[in-house]
Amino acid sequence: MSENSQAHKAAAEPRDTTHAHLAGEVIGRHQHGYHQLLYVSAGVLAVQTGEASWVASSARAVWIPAGTWHQHRVHGHSSVHTLGFPAHDVLLRSGTPVVVAVDALVRELIIACSEPSLPQPEARRLRAVLRDRLRRALIEPLTLPTPGNPLLRQACALVTDDLRHPRTAAWLAQRIGVSERTLARLFRTEFGMTYPQWRTNVRVFHAMVLLAEGANVSETGRQCGWSTTSAFIDTFSRTMGQTPGTYRIGPGERGSSAAVSRRRGGIPAPAHVSSGPS
């Protein structure tokens, strides 16, 4: 059976959409025949390919190049905005998805441009401004690569299975039967980062998910392995550019025109696979 018969076929014409998604919802593997900018004004949405994962949130959008097979998973009740750009439009020079920093102006431009009722003349004017802003936007290295090496995959699983316990490089190396030097080389070769850098990214990634699902700041810090709430706040703030408390509230709940209903805490509902791509 061909890959296209197993997953959604690429849509040829760029589409702009705004959708509300429930916590735990999954949009199955698909691709587009155009570039897509994906932004979440409330909640968190993980973009996954076979090589890595990226996170779209209220402060970060994900640029997905045309032809990239990917799937989404929603964390927290989310409002998702997508903008399509023609495949020949080289707006961001990247052959893989990248995370783009979203400031207040870019946020409002994305939300406005994704409204289906927006008159075409106004949409073109807003798009022109958005394009200029995106060309100057900060591209951030917030990526969680998927390990290919079996030993590295085993090491990563030992960490992600329970983030509450700090796992040193020495402990990991001993568990998978290699030297610390070999473990360090695996992280550098496959991920392009050190083990501490990767672990910080993983912890922040999961903290974003927990906060979107309604967990409070202190509990999130404990669940993700920080010894104190202040240490969690410091690391999260340096990585994300805002405190976890601010991130948890989200701009949509601070009175934006794109406000959505408050996110509910607790255990997320079982995953639901959407009937179509976004």
PDB file of C-alpha atoms in Angstrom:
ATOM      1  CA  MET A   1       0.000   0.000   0.000  1.00  0.00           C
ATOM      2  CA  SER A   2       1.422   3.405  -0.944  1.00  0.00           C
ATOM      3  CA  GLU A   3       2.269   6.031   1.643  1.00  0.00           C
ATOM      4  CA  ASN A   4      -0.390   8.351   0.238  1.00  0.00           C
ATOM      5  CA  SER A   5      -3.028   5.666   0.775  1.00  0.00           C
ATOM      6  CA  GLN A   6      -1.946   5.317   4.386  1.00  0.00           C
ATOM      7  CA  ALA A   7      -1.947   9.006   5.247  1.00  0.00           C
ATOM      8  CA  HIS A   8      -3.514  12.216   4.066  1.00  0.00           C
ATOM      9  CA  LYS A   9      -2.411  13.331   0.628  1.00  0.00           C
ATOM     10  CA  ALA A  10      -0.715  16.674   0.195  1.00  0.00           C
ATOM     11  CA  ALA A  11      -3.064  19.582  -0.318  1.00  0.00           C
ATOM     12  CA  ALA A  12      -1.908  21.679  -3.254  1.00  0.00           C
ATOM     13  CA  GLU A  13      -3.514  25.058  -2.518  1.00  0.00           C
ATOM     14  CA  PRO A  14      -2.445  27.075   0.557  1.00  0.00           C
ATOM     15  CA  ARG A  15      -5.103  27.187   3.265  1.00  0.00           C
ATOM     16  CA  ASP A  16      -5.621  29.550   6.198  1.00  0.00           C
ATOM     17  CA  THR A  17      -7.595  28.125   9.106  1.00  0.00           C
ATOM     18  CA  THR A  18      -8.572  28.676  12.737  1.00  0.00           C
ATOM     19  CA  HIS A  19      -9.726  25.670  14.764  1.00  0.00           C
ATOM     20  CA  ALA A  20     -10.393  24.826  18.403  1.00  0.00           C
ATOM     21  CA  HIS A  21      -8.957  21.463  19.464  1.00  0.00           C
ATOM     22  CA  LEU A  22      -9.543  19.369  22.585  1.00  0.00           C
ATOM     23  CA  ALA A  23      -6.799  18.180  24.921  1.00  0.00           C
ATOM     24  CA  GLY A  24      -5.333  14.897  23.733  1.00  0.00           C
ATOM     25  CA  GLU A  25      -6.517  15.289  20.151  1.00  0.00           C
ATOM     26  CA  VAL A  26      -4.203  13.949  17.445  1.00  0.00           C
ATOM     27  CA  ILE A  27      -4.126  15.100  13.829  1.00  0.00           C
ATOM     28  CA  GLY A  28      -2.754  12.112  11.944  1.00  0.00           C
ATOM     29  CA  ARG A  29       0.297  11.993   9.718  1.00  0.00           C
ATOM     30  CA  HIS A  30      -0.078  14.149   6.603  1.00  0.00           C
ATOM     31  CA  GLN A  31       1.730  16.616   4.366  1.00  0.00           C
ATOM     32  CA  HIS A  32       0.950  19.800   2.453  1.00  0.00           C
ATOM     33  CA  GLY A  33       1.936  20.934  -1.007  1.00  0.00           C
ATOM     34  CA  TYR A  34       2.619  24.363   0.499  1.00  0.00           C
ATOM     35  CA  HIS A  35       4.571  25.832   3.415  1.00  0.00           C
ATOM     36  CA  GLN A  36       2.572  26.146   6.634  1.00  0.00           C
ATOM     37  CA  LEU A  37       2.942  28.473   9.599  1.00  0.00           C
ATOM     38  CA  LEU A  38       1.287  26.917  12.653  1.00  0.00           C
ATOM     39  CA  TYR A  39       0.516  29.019  15.735  1.00  0.00           C
ATOM     40  CA  VAL A  40      -1.362  28.258  18.960  1.00  0.00           C
ATOM     41  CA  SER A  41      -2.915  31.257  20.724  1.00  0.00           C
ATOM     42  CA  ALA A  42      -3.938  29.044  23.660  1.00  0.00           C
ATOM     43  CA  GLY A  43      -2.643  25.647  24.733  1.00  0.00           C
ATOM     44  CA  VAL A  44       0.269  23.703  23.243  1.00  0.00           C
ATOM     45  CA  LEU A  45       0.574  21.721  20.029  1.00  0.00           C
ATOM     46  CA  ALA A  46       3.456  19.333  19.332  1.00  0.00           C
ATOM     47  CA  VAL A  47       4.555  18.910  15.711  1.00  0.00           C
ATOM     48  CA  GLN A  48       6.240  15.564  15.090  1.00  0.00           C
ATOM     49  CA  THR A  49       8.138  14.178  12.118  1.00  0.00           C
ATOM     50  CA  GLY A  50      10.218  11.025  11.936  1.00  0.00           C
ATOM     51  CA  GLU A  51      13.292  13.037  12.868  1.00  0.00           C
ATOM     52  CA  ALA A  52      12.228  15.384  15.674  1.00  0.00           C
ATOM     53  CA  SER A  53       9.494  17.213  17.586  1.00  0.00           C
ATOM     54  CA  TRP A  54       8.759  20.937  17.785  1.00  0.00           C
ATOM     55  CA  VAL A  55       6.314  22.853  19.982  1.00  0.00           C
ATOM     56  CA  ALA A  56       3.907  25.597  18.920  1.00  0.00           C
ATOM     57  CA  SER A  57       2.658  27.773  21.759  1.00  0.00           C
ATOM     58  CA  SER A  58       1.484  31.305  22.501  1.00  0.00           C
ATOM     59  CA  ALA A  59       5.039  32.643  22.105  1.00  0.00           C
ATOM     60  CA  ARG A  60       6.306  30.356  19.339  1.00  0.00           C
ATOM     61  CA  ALA A  61       5.049  29.319  15.927  1.00  0.00           C
ATOM     62  CA  VAL A  62       6.293  26.376  13.880  1.00  0.00           C
ATOM     63  CA  TRP A  63       7.181  26.774  10.204  1.00  0.00           C
ATOM     64  CA  ILE A  64       6.589  23.507   8.308  1.00  0.00           C
ATOM     65  CA  PRO A  65       8.157  23.361   4.813  1.00  0.00           C
ATOM     66  CA  ALA A  66       6.084  22.052   1.907  1.00  0.00           C
ATOM     67  CA  GLY A  67       6.152  18.286   1.492  1.00  0.00           C
ATOM     68  CA  THR A  68       7.111  17.544   5.110  1.00  0.00           C
ATOM     69  CA  TRP A  69       5.278  14.514   6.532  1.00  0.00           C
ATOM     70  CA  HIS A  70       4.149  15.401  10.057  1.00  0.00           C
ATOM     71  CA  GLN A  71       1.477  14.924  12.695  1.00  0.00           C
ATOM     72  CA  HIS A  72       0.171  17.034  15.575  1.00  0.00           C
ATOM     73  CA  ARG A  73      -0.780  16.280  19.157  1.00  0.00           C
ATOM     74  CA  VAL A  74      -2.759  18.803  21.187  1.00  0.00           C
ATOM     75  CA  HIS A  75      -2.009  19.447  24.864  1.00  0.00           C
ATOM     76  CA  GLY A  76      -4.593  21.479  26.708  1.00  0.00           C
ATOM     77  CA  HIS A  77      -7.676  22.985  25.098  1.00  0.00           C
ATOM     78  CA  SER A  78      -6.096  24.819  22.180  1.00  0.00           C
ATOM     79  CA  SER A  79      -6.916  27.435  19.577  1.00  0.00           C
ATOM     80  CA  VAL A  80      -4.824  26.644  16.490  1.00  0.00           C
ATOM     81  CA  HIS A  81      -4.172  29.066  13.627  1.00  0.00           C
ATOM     82  CA  THR A  82      -2.551  27.969  10.363  1.00  0.00           C
ATOM     83  CA  LEU A  83      -1.406  30.030   7.391  1.00  0.00           C
ATOM     84  CA  GLY A  84      -0.396  28.556   4.041  1.00  0.00           C
ATOM     85  CA  PHE A  85       2.317  29.930   1.741  1.00  0.00           C
ATOM     86  CA  PRO A  86       3.049  28.767  -1.843  1.00  0.00           C
ATOM     87  CA  ALA A  87       5.871  26.228  -2.146  1.00  0.00           C
ATOM     88  CA  HIS A  88       7.845  28.608  -4.379  1.00  0.00           C
ATOM     89  CA  ASP A  89       7.664  31.324  -1.708  1.00  0.00           C
ATOM     90  CA  VAL A  90      11.030  31.159   0.071  1.00  0.00           C
ATOM     91  CA  LEU A  91      10.042  33.066   3.195  1.00  0.00           C
ATOM     92  CA  LEU A  92      12.170  31.079   5.651  1.00  0.00           C
ATOM     93  CA  ARG A  93      15.185  29.227   4.289  1.00  0.00           C
ATOM     94  CA  SER A  94      14.872  25.875   6.022  1.00  0.00           C
ATOM     95  CA  GLY A  95      14.329  22.390   4.688  1.00  0.00           C
ATOM     96  CA  THR A  96      13.020  21.174   8.043  1.00  0.00           C
ATOM     97  CA  PRO A  97      10.488  22.605  10.518  1.00  0.00           C
ATOM     98  CA  VAL A  98      11.763  25.469  12.664  1.00  0.00           C
ATOM     99  CA  VAL A  99      10.444  27.347  15.691  1.00  0.00           C
ATOM    100  CA  VAL A 100       9.810  31.056  15.121  1.00  0.00           C
ATOM    101  CA  ALA A 101       9.562  33.540  17.993  1.00  0.00           C
ATOM    102  CA  VAL A 102       6.198  35.342  18.046  1.00  0.00           C
ATOM    103  CA  ASP A 103       5.966  38.863  19.446  1.00  0.00           C
ATOM    104  CA  ALA A 104       2.724  40.731  20.137  1.00  0.00           C
ATOM    105  CA  LEU A 105       2.462  42.175  16.618  1.00  0.00           C
ATOM    106  CA  VAL A 106       3.161  38.878  14.834  1.00  0.00           C
ATOM    107  CA  ARG A 107       0.647  37.151  17.098  1.00  0.00           C
ATOM    108  CA  GLU A 108      -2.169  39.520  16.164  1.00  0.00           C
ATOM    109  CA  LEU A 109      -1.223  39.407  12.475  1.00  0.00           C
ATOM    110  CA  ILE A 110      -1.353  35.593  12.426  1.00  0.00           C
ATOM    111  CA  ILE A 111      -4.703  35.518  14.207  1.00  0.00           C
ATOM    112  CA  ALA A 112      -6.186  38.148  11.889  1.00  0.00           C
ATOM    113  CA  CYS A 113      -4.853  36.525   8.703  1.00  0.00           C
ATOM    114  CA  SER A 114      -6.229  33.120   9.711  1.00  0.00           C
ATOM    115  CA  GLU A 115      -9.805  34.403   9.997  1.00  0.00           C
ATOM    116  CA  PRO A 116     -11.814  32.998   7.053  1.00  0.00           C
ATOM    117  CA  SER A 117     -14.137  36.027   6.938  1.00  0.00           C
ATOM    118  CA  LEU A 118     -11.299  38.522   6.422  1.00  0.00           C
ATOM    119  CA  PRO A 119     -11.842  40.519   3.181  1.00  0.00           C
ATOM    120  CA  GLN A 120      -9.180  39.768   0.560  1.00  0.00           C
ATOM    121  CA  PRO A 121      -7.830  43.348   0.208  1.00  0.00           C
ATOM    122  CA  GLU A 122      -7.316  43.577   3.972  1.00  0.00           C
ATOM    123  CA  ALA A 123      -5.832  40.080   4.075  1.00  0.00           C
ATOM    124  CA  ARG A 124      -3.256  40.999   1.421  1.00  0.00           C
ATOM    125  CA  ARG A 125      -2.202  44.123   3.329  1.00  0.00           C
ATOM    126  CA  LEU A 126      -1.860  42.256   6.618  1.00  0.00           C
ATOM    127  CA  ARG A 127       0.012  39.423   4.892  1.00  0.00           C
ATOM    128  CA  ALA A 128       2.538  41.886   3.500  1.00  0.00           C
ATOM    129  CA  VAL A 129       3.302  43.179   6.997  1.00  0.00           C
ATOM    130  CA  LEU A 130       3.441  39.646   8.415  1.00  0.00           C
ATOM    131  CA  ARG A 131       5.886  38.536   5.724  1.00  0.00           C
ATOM    132  CA  ASP A 132       8.225  41.404   6.595  1.00  0.00           C
ATOM    133  CA  ARG A 133       8.062  40.544  10.290  1.00  0.00           C
ATOM    134  CA  LEU A 134       8.641  36.823   9.713  1.00  0.00           C
ATOM    135  CA  ARG A 135      11.754  37.489   7.627  1.00  0.00           C
ATOM    136  CA  ARG A 136      13.234  39.247  10.660  1.00  0.00           C
ATOM    137  CA  ALA A 137      11.857  36.852  13.274  1.00  0.00           C
ATOM    138  CA  LEU A 138      14.179  34.988  15.602  1.00  0.00           C
ATOM    139  CA  ILE A 139      14.578  31.325  14.675  1.00  0.00           C
ATOM    140  CA  GLU A 140      14.920  29.392  17.923  1.00  0.00           C
ATOM    141  CA  PRO A 141      16.699  26.038  18.477  1.00  0.00           C
ATOM    142  CA  LEU A 142      13.784  24.524  20.408  1.00  0.00           C
ATOM    143  CA  THR A 143      13.883  21.051  18.900  1.00  0.00           C
ATOM    144  CA  LEU A 144      13.659  17.575  20.390  1.00  0.00           C
ATOM    145  CA  PRO A 145      15.461  15.254  17.952  1.00  0.00           C
ATOM    146  CA  THR A 146      14.335  11.640  17.675  1.00  0.00           C
ATOM    147  CA  PRO A 147      17.231   9.288  18.543  1.00  0.00           C
ATOM    148  CA  GLY A 148      18.227   6.842  15.837  1.00  0.00           C
ATOM    149  CA  ASN A 149      21.049   5.023  17.596  1.00  0.00           C
ATOM    150  CA  PRO A 150      19.631   2.177  19.758  1.00  0.00           C
ATOM    151  CA  LEU A 151      21.914   3.018  22.691  1.00  0.00           C
ATOM    152  CA  LEU A 152      20.982   6.690  22.566  1.00  0.00           C
ATOM    153  CA  ARG A 153      17.317   5.771  22.278  1.00  0.00           C
ATOM    154  CA  GLN A 154      17.667   3.647  25.413  1.00  0.00           C
ATOM    155  CA  ALA A 155      19.421   6.455  27.280  1.00  0.00           C
ATOM    156  CA  CYS A 156      16.770   9.006  26.314  1.00  0.00           C
ATOM    157  CA  ALA A 157      13.964   6.681  27.409  1.00  0.00           C
ATOM    158  CA  LEU A 158      15.562   6.254  30.834  1.00  0.00           C
ATOM    159  CA  VAL A 159      15.340  10.021  31.271  1.00  0.00           C
ATOM    160  CA  THR A 160      11.924  10.725  29.768  1.00  0.00           C
ATOM    161  CA  ASP A 161      10.191   7.806  31.498  1.00  0.00           C
ATOM    162  CA  ASP A 162      10.491   9.674  34.799  1.00  0.00           C
ATOM    163  CA  LEU A 163      11.749  13.258  34.689  1.00  0.00           C
ATOM    164  CA  ARG A 164      11.303  13.675  38.439  1.00  0.00           C
ATOM    165  CA  HIS A 165      14.641  11.986  39.098  1.00  0.00           C
ATOM    166  CA  PRO A 166      17.809  13.698  37.860  1.00  0.00           C
ATOM    167  CA  ARG A 167      19.865  11.272  35.790  1.00  0.00           C
ATOM    168  CA  THR A 168      23.559  12.057  35.579  1.00  0.00           C
ATOM    169  CA  ALA A 169      25.617  11.229  32.510  1.00  0.00           C
ATOM    170  CA  ALA A 170      27.602   8.750  34.612  1.00  0.00           C
ATOM    171  CA  TRP A 171      24.415   6.955  35.697  1.00  0.00           C
ATOM    172  CA  LEU A 172      23.090   6.801  32.145  1.00  0.00           C
ATOM    173  CA  ALA A 173      26.379   5.554  30.714  1.00  0.00           C
ATOM    174  CA  GLN A 174      26.538   2.775  33.288  1.00  0.00           C
ATOM    175  CA  ARG A 175      22.927   1.719  32.629  1.00  0.00           C
ATOM    176  CA  ILE A 176      23.414   1.363  28.869  1.00  0.00           C
ATOM    177  CA  GLY A 177      26.911  -0.130  29.173  1.00  0.00           C
ATOM    178  CA  VAL A 178      29.095   2.567  27.606  1.00  0.00           C
ATOM    179  CA  SER A 179      31.630   5.101  28.837  1.00  0.00           C
ATOM    180  CA  GLU A 180      30.663   8.693  29.624  1.00  0.00           C
ATOM    181  CA  ARG A 181      32.810   9.801  26.701  1.00  0.00           C
ATOM    182  CA  THR A 182      30.909   7.524  24.323  1.00  0.00           C
ATOM    183  CA  LEU A 183      27.576   8.775  25.643  1.00  0.00           C
ATOM    184  CA  ALA A 184      28.670  12.389  25.205  1.00  0.00           C
ATOM    185  CA  ARG A 185      29.762  11.640  21.641  1.00  0.00           C
ATOM    186  CA  LEU A 186      26.379  10.066  20.847  1.00  0.00           C
ATOM    187  CA  PHE A 187      24.536  13.190  21.993  1.00  0.00           C
ATOM    188  CA  ARG A 188      26.856  15.507  20.069  1.00  0.00           C
ATOM    189  CA  THR A 189      26.792  13.408  16.888  1.00  0.00           C
ATOM    190  CA  GLU A 190      23.042  12.759  16.678  1.00  0.00           C
ATOM    191  CA  PHE A 191      21.566  15.782  18.438  1.00  0.00           C
ATOM    192  CA  GLY A 192      24.246  18.438  18.042  1.00  0.00           C
ATOM    193  CA  MET A 193      24.061  19.239  21.753  1.00  0.00           C
ATOM    194  CA  THR A 194      25.332  18.033  25.106  1.00  0.00           C
ATOM    195  CA  TYR A 195      23.376  15.738  27.399  1.00  0.00           C
ATOM    196  CA  PRO A 196      22.593  18.579  29.885  1.00  0.00           C
ATOM    197  CA  GLN A 197      21.334  20.763  27.021  1.00  0.00           C
ATOM    198  CA  TRP A 198      19.101  17.993  25.716  1.00  0.00           C
ATOM    199  CA  ARG A 199      17.737  17.192  29.170  1.00  0.00           C
ATOM    200  CA  THR A 200      16.906  20.855  29.776  1.00  0.00           C
ATOM    201  CA  ASN A 201      15.015  20.982  26.474  1.00  0.00           C
ATOM    202  CA  VAL A 202      13.086  17.825  27.363  1.00  0.00           C
ATOM    203  CA  ARG A 203      12.148  19.161  30.781  1.00  0.00           C
ATOM    204  CA  VAL A 204      10.994  22.515  29.383  1.00  0.00           C
ATOM    205  CA  PHE A 205       9.045  20.717  26.635  1.00  0.00           C
ATOM    206  CA  HIS A 206       7.170  18.619  29.197  1.00  0.00           C
ATOM    207  CA  ALA A 207       6.695  21.621  31.473  1.00  0.00           C
ATOM    208  CA  MET A 208       4.951  23.439  28.623  1.00  0.00           C
ATOM    209  CA  VAL A 209       2.628  20.464  28.197  1.00  0.00           C
ATOM    210  CA  LEU A 210       1.788  20.226  31.905  1.00  0.00           C
ATOM    211  CA  LEU A 211       1.164  23.968  32.208  1.00  0.00           C
ATOM    212  CA  ALA A 212      -1.129  23.871  29.163  1.00  0.00           C
ATOM    213  CA  GLU A 213      -3.056  21.016  30.762  1.00  0.00           C
ATOM    214  CA  GLY A 214      -3.687  23.071  33.894  1.00  0.00           C
ATOM    215  CA  ALA A 215      -0.941  22.044  36.345  1.00  0.00           C
ATOM    216  CA  ASN A 216       0.295  24.761  38.682  1.00  0.00           C
ATOM    217  CA  VAL A 217       3.854  26.067  38.550  1.00  0.00           C
ATOM    218  CA  SER A 218       5.173  24.316  41.662  1.00  0.00           C
ATOM    219  CA  GLU A 219       3.771  20.912  40.728  1.00  0.00           C
ATOM    220  CA  THR A 220       5.057  21.262  37.170  1.00  0.00           C
ATOM    221  CA  GLY A 221       8.543  22.006  38.449  1.00  0.00           C
ATOM    222  CA  ARG A 222       8.488  18.921  40.678  1.00  0.00           C
ATOM    223  CA  GLN A 223       7.144  16.646  37.932  1.00  0.00           C
ATOM    224  CA  CYS A 224       9.895  17.789  35.577  1.00  0.00           C
ATOM    225  CA  GLY A 225      12.733  17.266  38.028  1.00  0.00           C
ATOM    226  CA  TRP A 226      13.598  20.692  39.402  1.00  0.00           C
ATOM    227  CA  SER A 227      14.597  20.656  43.049  1.00  0.00           C
ATOM    228  CA  THR A 228      12.994  24.034  43.785  1.00  0.00           C
ATOM    229  CA  THR A 229      10.275  26.146  42.224  1.00  0.00           C
ATOM    230  CA  SER A 230      12.669  29.074  41.882  1.00  0.00           C
ATOM    231  CA  ALA A 231      15.136  26.929  39.908  1.00  0.00           C
ATOM    232  CA  PHE A 232      12.319  25.865  37.589  1.00  0.00           C
ATOM    233  CA  ILE A 233      11.144  29.438  37.092  1.00  0.00           C
ATOM    234  CA  ASP A 234      14.694  30.580  36.323  1.00  0.00           C
ATOM    235  CA  THR A 235      15.386  27.864  33.730  1.00  0.00           C
ATOM    236  CA  PHE A 236      11.962  28.140  32.092  1.00  0.00           C
ATOM    237  CA  SER A 237      12.216  31.932  31.896  1.00  0.00           C
ATOM    238  CA  ARG A 238      15.682  31.839  30.315  1.00  0.00           C
ATOM    239  CA  THR A 239      14.564  29.257  27.756  1.00  0.00           C
ATOM    240  CA  MET A 240      11.107  30.598  26.903  1.00  0.00           C
ATOM    241  CA  GLY A 241      11.496  34.313  27.525  1.00  0.00           C
ATOM    242  CA  GLN A 242       8.621  34.374  30.033  1.00  0.00           C
ATOM    243  CA  THR A 243       7.875  32.918  33.449  1.00  0.00           C
ATOM    244  CA  PRO A 244       5.919  29.657  33.704  1.00  0.00           C
ATOM    245  CA  GLY A 245       3.152  31.530  35.497  1.00  0.00           C
ATOM    246  CA  THR A 246       2.791  33.960  32.602  1.00  0.00           C
ATOM    247  CA  TYR A 247       2.989  31.105  30.111  1.00  0.00           C
ATOM    248  CA  ARG A 248       0.321  29.148  32.005  1.00  0.00           C
ATOM    249  CA  ILE A 249      -2.148  32.030  31.817  1.00  0.00           C
ATOM    250  CA  GLY A 250      -1.383  32.696  28.160  1.00  0.00           C
ATOM    251  CA  PRO A 251      -2.146  35.846  26.185  1.00  0.00           C
ATOM    252  CA  GLY A 252      -5.512  34.470  25.130  1.00  0.00           C
ATOM    253  CA  GLU A 253      -6.651  34.548  28.761  1.00  0.00           C
ATOM    254  CA  ARG A 254      -5.321  38.054  29.358  1.00  0.00           C
ATOM    255  CA  GLY A 255      -8.034  39.681  27.294  1.00  0.00           C
ATOM    256  CA  SER A 256      -6.900  39.193  23.691  1.00  0.00           C
ATOM    257  CA  SER A 257      -9.496  39.238  20.944  1.00  0.00           C
ATOM    258  CA  ALA A 258      -8.607  35.605  20.348  1.00  0.00           C
ATOM    259  CA  ALA A 259      -9.482  34.532  23.890  1.00  0.00           C
ATOM    260  CA  VAL A 260     -10.747  31.002  24.309  1.00  0.00           C
ATOM    261  CA  SER A 261     -12.409  29.204  27.191  1.00  0.00           C
ATOM    262  CA  ARG A 262     -10.170  28.543  30.168  1.00  0.00           C
ATOM    263  CA  ARG A 263      -8.137  25.369  30.028  1.00  0.00           C
ATOM    264  CA  ARG A 264      -9.126  22.613  32.437  1.00  0.00           C
ATOM    265  CA  GLY A 265      -6.601  20.771  34.534  1.00  0.00           C
ATOM    266  CA  GLY A 266      -6.365  17.096  35.357  1.00  0.00           C
ATOM    267  CA  ILE A 267      -5.514  14.013  33.366  1.00  0.00           C
ATOM    268  CA  PRO A 268      -5.828  14.595  29.596  1.00  0.00           C
ATOM    269  CA  ALA A 269      -8.524  12.710  27.717  1.00  0.00           C
ATOM    270  CA  PRO A 270      -7.567   9.734  25.551  1.00  0.00           C
ATOM    271  CA  ALA A 271      -6.117  10.712  22.206  1.00  0.00           C
ATOM    272  CA  HIS A 272      -8.614  11.347  19.435  1.00  0.00           C
ATOM    273  CA  VAL A 273      -7.449  11.241  15.846  1.00  0.00           C
ATOM    274  CA  SER A 274      -8.888  14.056  13.752  1.00  0.00           C
ATOM    275  CA  SER A 275     -10.573  13.195  10.491  1.00  0.00           C
ATOM    276  CA  GLY A 276      -8.473  15.611   8.464  1.00  0.00           C
ATOM    277  CA  PRO A 277      -5.154  17.435   8.368  1.00  0.00           C
ATOM    278  CA  SER A 278      -4.447  20.938   9.579  1.00  0.00           C
TER     279      SER A 278
END
